[in-house]
Amino acid sequence: MKNITIILLFFISTLSFSGDIIKLELDNPSPRAGEKIELSFNIDPLKKELENQLTNGISLYNVKSIFNDYNNGFTKDIVFNSPGKYTVGPFKFEINGTTYLSDSIIITVLDKLPFEPGLWIRTSEMNGKNYLIIEQYIENSEKVKKKKNTTTYTTEKKSEFAKLSREAEEFSVKNSSSNSTNKRADESDYSSKSMSFSFSKYEIKLEESLEGEFVFEKKHFENLPKRYKIEGVSIKK
């Protein structure tokens, strides 16, 4: 291992190192197997080299990235094919004799959810930040209209999605995101079972006065199913 390290350091030293460590970020701190998630790089080495080589009067067009800056980075969609613990990175890019290095992220990938009505609430930690994640399948009521040679399917979920209440003394929500979609047991068959799916992510900051472990209770949520029990959903300070 020592020999490999020495050779690697010697090789890098012969190149020009940019000095900036590329920061990696995933848009889902606790994905499930088969889910597409976004891997973001806060520095785009190719962009930097293009800017250096463009002639006067030409500039790259800027758009906002996930880091809320203007096109300094880039993103790629990735999929974890099976559950388990993964290390994403570090990555090394070499462009025109300049070496760019990234950090790495350790992430745990969970099993796929069953395609059935249900609510799953859990916490996760990534890059020193705590997250609460809510996933939910709700059965749809479906109407089918047939007119001549056309069949129209209209779906509507039978209840509201569960969500975290923002009115709590014990914590605050720094950032959140949510998306929902309709899914079918067989996406190629419009007559197959249909359900609405929601994924919500909350970045949680516990109040300074709290000590030890904070446990979420029913009172911290809205639209929970009547018989749903919250067990083992907590964040350690």
mmCIF file of C-alpha atoms in Angstrom:
data_model
loop_
_atom_site.group_PDB
_atom_site.id
_atom_site.type_symbol
_atom_site.label_atom_id
_atom_site.label_comp_id
_atom_site.label_asym_id
_atom_site.label_seq_id
_atom_site.Cartn_x
_atom_site.Cartn_y
_atom_site.Cartn_z
ATOM 1 C CA MET A 1 0.000 0.000 0.000
ATOM 2 C CA LYS A 2 2.906 2.362 0.822
ATOM 3 C CA ASN A 3 4.500 1.738 -2.590
ATOM 4 C CA ILE A 4 1.239 2.543 -4.374
ATOM 5 C CA THR A 5 0.887 5.762 -2.406
ATOM 6 C CA ILE A 6 4.437 6.896 -3.214
ATOM 7 C CA ILE A 7 4.012 6.161 -6.937
ATOM 8 C CA LEU A 8 0.663 7.986 -7.054
ATOM 9 C CA LEU A 9 2.030 11.061 -5.267
ATOM 10 C CA PHE A 10 5.065 11.129 -7.563
ATOM 11 C CA PHE A 11 2.856 10.909 -10.646
ATOM 12 C CA ILE A 12 0.602 13.726 -9.473
ATOM 13 C CA SER A 13 3.573 15.895 -8.565
ATOM 14 C CA THR A 14 4.762 15.816 -12.200
ATOM 15 C CA LEU A 15 1.483 17.456 -13.246
ATOM 16 C CA SER A 16 0.073 20.862 -12.439
ATOM 17 C CA PHE A 17 -2.472 20.574 -9.607
ATOM 18 C CA SER A 18 -5.335 23.081 -9.735
ATOM 19 C CA GLY A 19 -5.325 23.502 -5.944
ATOM 20 C CA ASP A 20 -9.123 23.333 -5.767
ATOM 21 C CA ILE A 21 -10.693 20.150 -4.415
ATOM 22 C CA ILE A 22 -13.923 19.398 -6.293
ATOM 23 C CA LYS A 23 -16.824 19.015 -3.874
ATOM 24 C CA LEU A 24 -19.298 16.212 -4.580
ATOM 25 C CA GLU A 25 -22.958 16.309 -3.588
ATOM 26 C CA LEU A 26 -25.893 13.922 -4.049
ATOM 27 C CA ASP A 27 -29.478 15.181 -4.229
ATOM 28 C CA ASN A 28 -30.655 12.155 -2.213
ATOM 29 C CA PRO A 29 -28.714 11.294 0.979
ATOM 30 C CA SER A 30 -30.340 7.858 1.243
ATOM 31 C CA PRO A 31 -31.417 6.499 -2.167
ATOM 32 C CA ARG A 32 -32.976 3.168 -2.959
ATOM 33 C CA ALA A 33 -31.677 0.582 -5.406
ATOM 34 C CA GLY A 34 -32.704 1.378 -8.969
ATOM 35 C CA GLU A 35 -33.482 5.046 -8.277
ATOM 36 C CA LYS A 36 -31.925 7.714 -10.454
ATOM 37 C CA ILE A 37 -30.164 10.383 -8.390
ATOM 38 C CA GLU A 38 -28.105 13.421 -9.286
ATOM 39 C CA LEU A 39 -24.378 13.594 -8.600
ATOM 40 C CA SER A 40 -23.096 17.191 -8.623
ATOM 41 C CA PHE A 41 -19.552 18.516 -9.016
ATOM 42 C CA ASN A 42 -19.107 22.115 -7.847
ATOM 43 C CA ILE A 43 -16.224 22.654 -10.280
ATOM 44 C CA ASP A 44 -16.255 21.749 -13.965
ATOM 45 C CA PRO A 45 -12.630 21.194 -15.080
ATOM 46 C CA LEU A 46 -13.546 21.275 -18.767
ATOM 47 C CA LYS A 47 -15.344 24.601 -18.312
ATOM 48 C CA LYS A 48 -12.317 26.111 -16.604
ATOM 49 C CA GLU A 49 -10.037 24.995 -19.440
ATOM 50 C CA LEU A 50 -12.456 26.263 -22.096
ATOM 51 C CA GLU A 51 -12.586 29.662 -20.409
ATOM 52 C CA ASN A 52 -8.790 29.798 -20.381
ATOM 53 C CA GLN A 53 -8.591 29.052 -24.105
ATOM 54 C CA LEU A 54 -11.457 31.164 -25.460
ATOM 55 C CA THR A 55 -10.351 34.236 -27.366
ATOM 56 C CA ASN A 56 -11.253 37.734 -26.224
ATOM 57 C CA GLY A 57 -14.892 38.646 -26.753
ATOM 58 C CA ILE A 58 -16.194 35.076 -26.261
ATOM 59 C CA SER A 59 -17.615 33.786 -22.959
ATOM 60 C CA LEU A 60 -19.508 30.717 -21.856
ATOM 61 C CA TYR A 61 -23.241 31.069 -21.209
ATOM 62 C CA ASN A 62 -24.053 30.825 -17.493
ATOM 63 C CA VAL A 63 -26.983 28.963 -15.908
ATOM 64 C CA LYS A 64 -27.654 28.235 -12.239
ATOM 65 C CA SER A 65 -26.497 24.931 -10.803
ATOM 66 C CA ILE A 66 -27.622 22.902 -7.758
ATOM 67 C CA PHE A 67 -25.072 24.876 -5.696
ATOM 68 C CA ASN A 68 -26.908 28.162 -6.492
ATOM 69 C CA ASP A 69 -23.954 29.584 -8.352
ATOM 70 C CA TYR A 70 -23.689 30.155 -12.065
ATOM 71 C CA ASN A 71 -22.584 27.111 -13.986
ATOM 72 C CA ASN A 72 -19.319 26.565 -12.134
ATOM 73 C CA GLY A 73 -20.075 22.850 -11.819
ATOM 74 C CA PHE A 74 -21.804 20.029 -13.634
ATOM 75 C CA THR A 75 -24.128 17.139 -12.816
ATOM 76 C CA LYS A 76 -24.518 13.508 -13.849
ATOM 77 C CA ASP A 77 -27.357 11.074 -13.182
ATOM 78 C CA ILE A 78 -26.286 7.835 -11.525
ATOM 79 C CA VAL A 79 -28.082 4.664 -10.398
ATOM 80 C CA PHE A 80 -27.096 2.208 -7.671
ATOM 81 C CA ASN A 81 -28.132 -1.183 -9.002
ATOM 82 C CA SER A 82 -28.309 -2.985 -5.664
ATOM 83 C CA PRO A 83 -28.540 -2.095 -1.945
ATOM 84 C CA GLY A 84 -25.390 -1.740 0.138
ATOM 85 C CA LYS A 85 -22.737 0.723 1.265
ATOM 86 C CA TYR A 86 -20.934 2.625 -1.482
ATOM 87 C CA THR A 87 -18.122 5.150 -1.750
ATOM 88 C CA VAL A 88 -18.621 7.680 -4.549
ATOM 89 C CA GLY A 89 -15.285 9.203 -5.568
ATOM 90 C CA PRO A 90 -12.670 10.436 -5.281
ATOM 91 C CA PHE A 91 -12.406 11.317 -8.962
ATOM 92 C CA LYS A 92 -9.383 12.584 -10.854
ATOM 93 C CA PHE A 93 -9.520 14.609 -14.067
ATOM 94 C CA GLU A 94 -6.462 15.493 -16.139
ATOM 95 C CA ILE A 95 -6.856 18.223 -18.760
ATOM 96 C CA ASN A 96 -3.931 19.881 -20.548
ATOM 97 C CA GLY A 97 -1.486 18.815 -17.852
ATOM 98 C CA THR A 98 -3.642 20.103 -14.997
ATOM 99 C CA THR A 99 -4.953 17.597 -12.439
ATOM 100 C CA TYR A 100 -8.284 18.100 -10.704
ATOM 101 C CA LEU A 101 -9.153 15.971 -7.663
ATOM 102 C CA SER A 102 -12.524 15.501 -5.927
ATOM 103 C CA ASP A 103 -13.540 14.484 -2.445
ATOM 104 C CA SER A 104 -15.672 11.384 -1.825
ATOM 105 C CA ILE A 105 -19.039 10.510 -0.294
ATOM 106 C CA ILE A 106 -19.950 7.361 1.640
ATOM 107 C CA ILE A 107 -23.595 6.463 1.157
ATOM 108 C CA THR A 108 -25.916 3.611 2.131
ATOM 109 C CA VAL A 109 -28.365 2.437 -0.528
ATOM 110 C CA LEU A 110 -31.588 0.781 0.630
ATOM 111 C CA ASP A 111 -33.829 -1.887 -0.892
ATOM 112 C CA LYS A 112 -36.539 -0.928 -3.368
ATOM 113 C CA LEU A 113 -39.932 -0.107 -1.901
ATOM 114 C CA PRO A 114 -42.746 -2.596 -2.450
ATOM 115 C CA PHE A 115 -45.379 -1.393 -4.908
ATOM 116 C CA GLU A 116 -48.204 -1.146 -2.389
ATOM 117 C CA PRO A 117 -49.888 1.563 -0.288
ATOM 118 C CA GLY A 118 -47.601 2.573 2.556
ATOM 119 C CA LEU A 119 -45.652 5.287 4.332
ATOM 120 C CA TRP A 120 -41.934 5.166 5.089
ATOM 121 C CA ILE A 121 -40.270 7.796 7.309
ATOM 122 C CA ARG A 122 -36.554 7.724 8.110
ATOM 123 C CA THR A 123 -33.569 9.942 8.867
ATOM 124 C CA SER A 124 -30.199 10.096 7.158
ATOM 125 C CA GLU A 125 -26.911 11.994 7.456
ATOM 126 C CA MET A 126 -24.605 13.205 4.688
ATOM 127 C CA ASN A 127 -21.707 15.667 4.752
ATOM 128 C CA GLY A 128 -22.480 16.623 8.340
ATOM 129 C CA LYS A 129 -26.122 17.482 7.565
ATOM 130 C CA ASN A 130 -29.180 15.681 8.980
ATOM 131 C CA TYR A 131 -32.153 14.838 6.794
ATOM 132 C CA LEU A 132 -35.671 13.538 7.303
ATOM 133 C CA ILE A 133 -37.052 11.574 4.357
ATOM 134 C CA ILE A 134 -40.707 10.742 3.739
ATOM 135 C CA GLU A 135 -41.777 8.281 1.029
ATOM 136 C CA GLN A 136 -45.367 7.326 0.418
ATOM 137 C CA TYR A 137 -47.511 5.302 -1.942
ATOM 138 C CA ILE A 138 -51.232 6.149 -2.044
ATOM 139 C CA GLU A 139 -53.745 4.120 -3.992
ATOM 140 C CA ASN A 140 -55.459 6.020 -6.805
ATOM 141 C CA SER A 141 -59.094 6.141 -7.744
ATOM 142 C CA GLU A 142 -59.286 5.819 -11.505
ATOM 143 C CA LYS A 143 -61.874 6.746 -14.076
ATOM 144 C CA VAL A 144 -61.910 5.304 -17.551
ATOM 145 C CA LYS A 145 -63.682 7.057 -20.399
ATOM 146 C CA LYS A 146 -64.091 5.414 -23.770
ATOM 147 C CA LYS A 147 -65.110 7.446 -26.788
ATOM 148 C CA LYS A 148 -65.001 5.929 -30.245
ATOM 149 C CA ASN A 149 -61.422 4.735 -30.698
ATOM 150 C CA THR A 150 -60.031 6.674 -27.720
ATOM 151 C CA THR A 151 -59.658 5.532 -24.113
ATOM 152 C CA THR A 152 -58.836 8.121 -21.430
ATOM 153 C CA TYR A 153 -57.549 7.215 -17.951
ATOM 154 C CA THR A 154 -57.926 9.803 -15.165
ATOM 155 C CA THR A 155 -56.260 9.114 -11.817
ATOM 156 C CA GLU A 156 -56.595 10.846 -8.470
ATOM 157 C CA LYS A 157 -55.028 9.910 -5.154
ATOM 158 C CA LYS A 158 -57.482 8.921 -2.401
ATOM 159 C CA SER A 159 -55.826 10.985 0.358
ATOM 160 C CA GLU A 160 -53.223 13.703 0.949
ATOM 161 C CA PHE A 161 -49.525 12.974 1.249
ATOM 162 C CA ALA A 162 -47.951 13.052 4.708
ATOM 163 C CA LYS A 163 -45.579 15.922 5.398
ATOM 164 C CA LEU A 164 -43.427 17.401 8.141
ATOM 165 C CA SER A 165 -44.957 20.211 10.171
ATOM 166 C CA ARG A 166 -42.836 23.347 10.082
ATOM 167 C CA GLU A 167 -44.262 24.576 13.378
ATOM 168 C CA ALA A 168 -42.034 22.832 15.919
ATOM 169 C CA GLU A 169 -40.017 24.113 18.861
ATOM 170 C CA GLU A 170 -37.412 21.358 18.766
ATOM 171 C CA PHE A 171 -36.065 21.864 15.235
ATOM 172 C CA SER A 172 -36.067 24.063 12.157
ATOM 173 C CA VAL A 173 -36.125 23.138 8.467
ATOM 174 C CA LYS A 174 -33.208 24.696 6.602
ATOM 175 C CA ASN A 175 -34.050 23.319 3.146
ATOM 176 C CA SER A 176 -36.666 21.019 1.691
ATOM 177 C CA SER A 177 -37.714 19.495 -1.597
ATOM 178 C CA SER A 178 -40.635 17.351 -2.657
ATOM 179 C CA ASN A 179 -41.865 15.662 -5.802
ATOM 180 C CA SER A 180 -44.723 13.353 -6.646
ATOM 181 C CA THR A 181 -45.689 11.221 -9.601
ATOM 182 C CA ASN A 182 -48.112 8.525 -10.736
ATOM 183 C CA LYS A 183 -46.729 5.018 -11.098
ATOM 184 C CA ARG A 184 -48.198 1.813 -12.493
ATOM 185 C CA ALA A 185 -47.473 -1.817 -11.780
ATOM 186 C CA ASP A 186 -46.747 -2.147 -15.494
ATOM 187 C CA GLU A 187 -45.787 1.179 -17.063
ATOM 188 C CA SER A 188 -46.539 -0.199 -20.529
ATOM 189 C CA ASP A 189 -50.118 -1.130 -19.543
ATOM 190 C CA TYR A 190 -52.428 1.806 -18.732
ATOM 191 C CA SER A 191 -55.011 -0.566 -17.313
ATOM 192 C CA SER A 192 -52.610 -1.889 -14.643
ATOM 193 C CA LYS A 193 -52.757 -0.845 -10.973
ATOM 194 C CA SER A 194 -52.020 2.856 -10.431
ATOM 195 C CA MET A 195 -50.674 4.624 -7.339
ATOM 196 C CA SER A 196 -49.396 8.083 -6.474
ATOM 197 C CA PHE A 197 -45.869 8.256 -5.091
ATOM 198 C CA SER A 198 -44.306 11.113 -3.128
ATOM 199 C CA PHE A 199 -40.712 11.714 -2.033
ATOM 200 C CA SER A 200 -39.936 14.544 0.402
ATOM 201 C CA LYS A 201 -36.562 15.537 1.849
ATOM 202 C CA TYR A 202 -36.026 17.954 4.742
ATOM 203 C CA GLU A 203 -32.700 19.247 6.035
ATOM 204 C CA ILE A 204 -33.150 19.398 9.809
ATOM 205 C CA LYS A 205 -31.354 21.624 12.303
ATOM 206 C CA LEU A 206 -32.005 20.813 15.946
ATOM 207 C CA GLU A 207 -32.294 23.591 18.474
ATOM 208 C CA GLU A 208 -29.143 24.283 20.495
ATOM 209 C CA SER A 209 -30.951 23.637 23.789
ATOM 210 C CA LEU A 210 -31.642 20.007 22.853
ATOM 211 C CA GLU A 211 -29.244 17.374 24.128
ATOM 212 C CA GLY A 212 -28.620 13.792 23.102
ATOM 213 C CA GLU A 213 -31.115 12.195 20.738
ATOM 214 C CA PHE A 214 -34.230 13.825 19.314
ATOM 215 C CA VAL A 215 -37.129 11.465 18.543
ATOM 216 C CA PHE A 216 -39.850 12.447 16.066
ATOM 217 C CA GLU A 217 -43.459 11.930 17.150
ATOM 218 C CA LYS A 218 -46.857 12.062 15.465
ATOM 219 C CA LYS A 219 -47.302 15.694 16.476
ATOM 220 C CA HIS A 220 -44.432 16.665 14.175
ATOM 221 C CA PHE A 221 -46.299 15.544 11.039
ATOM 222 C CA GLU A 222 -49.431 16.322 9.061
ATOM 223 C CA ASN A 223 -51.740 14.014 7.078
ATOM 224 C CA LEU A 224 -50.494 10.824 8.720
ATOM 225 C CA PRO A 225 -52.686 7.736 8.229
ATOM 226 C CA LYS A 226 -54.819 7.170 11.349
ATOM 227 C CA ARG A 227 -53.167 3.917 12.427
ATOM 228 C CA TYR A 228 -49.632 4.788 11.417
ATOM 229 C CA LYS A 229 -47.031 4.335 14.182
ATOM 230 C CA ILE A 230 -43.758 6.253 14.178
ATOM 231 C CA GLU A 231 -40.976 4.132 15.607
ATOM 232 C CA GLY A 232 -37.224 4.679 15.708
ATOM 233 C CA VAL A 233 -37.181 7.926 13.707
ATOM 234 C CA SER A 234 -34.578 10.063 15.452
ATOM 235 C CA ILE A 235 -31.554 12.327 15.032
ATOM 236 C CA LYS A 236 -28.512 12.293 17.307
ATOM 237 C CA LYS A 237 -26.863 15.611 18.110
#
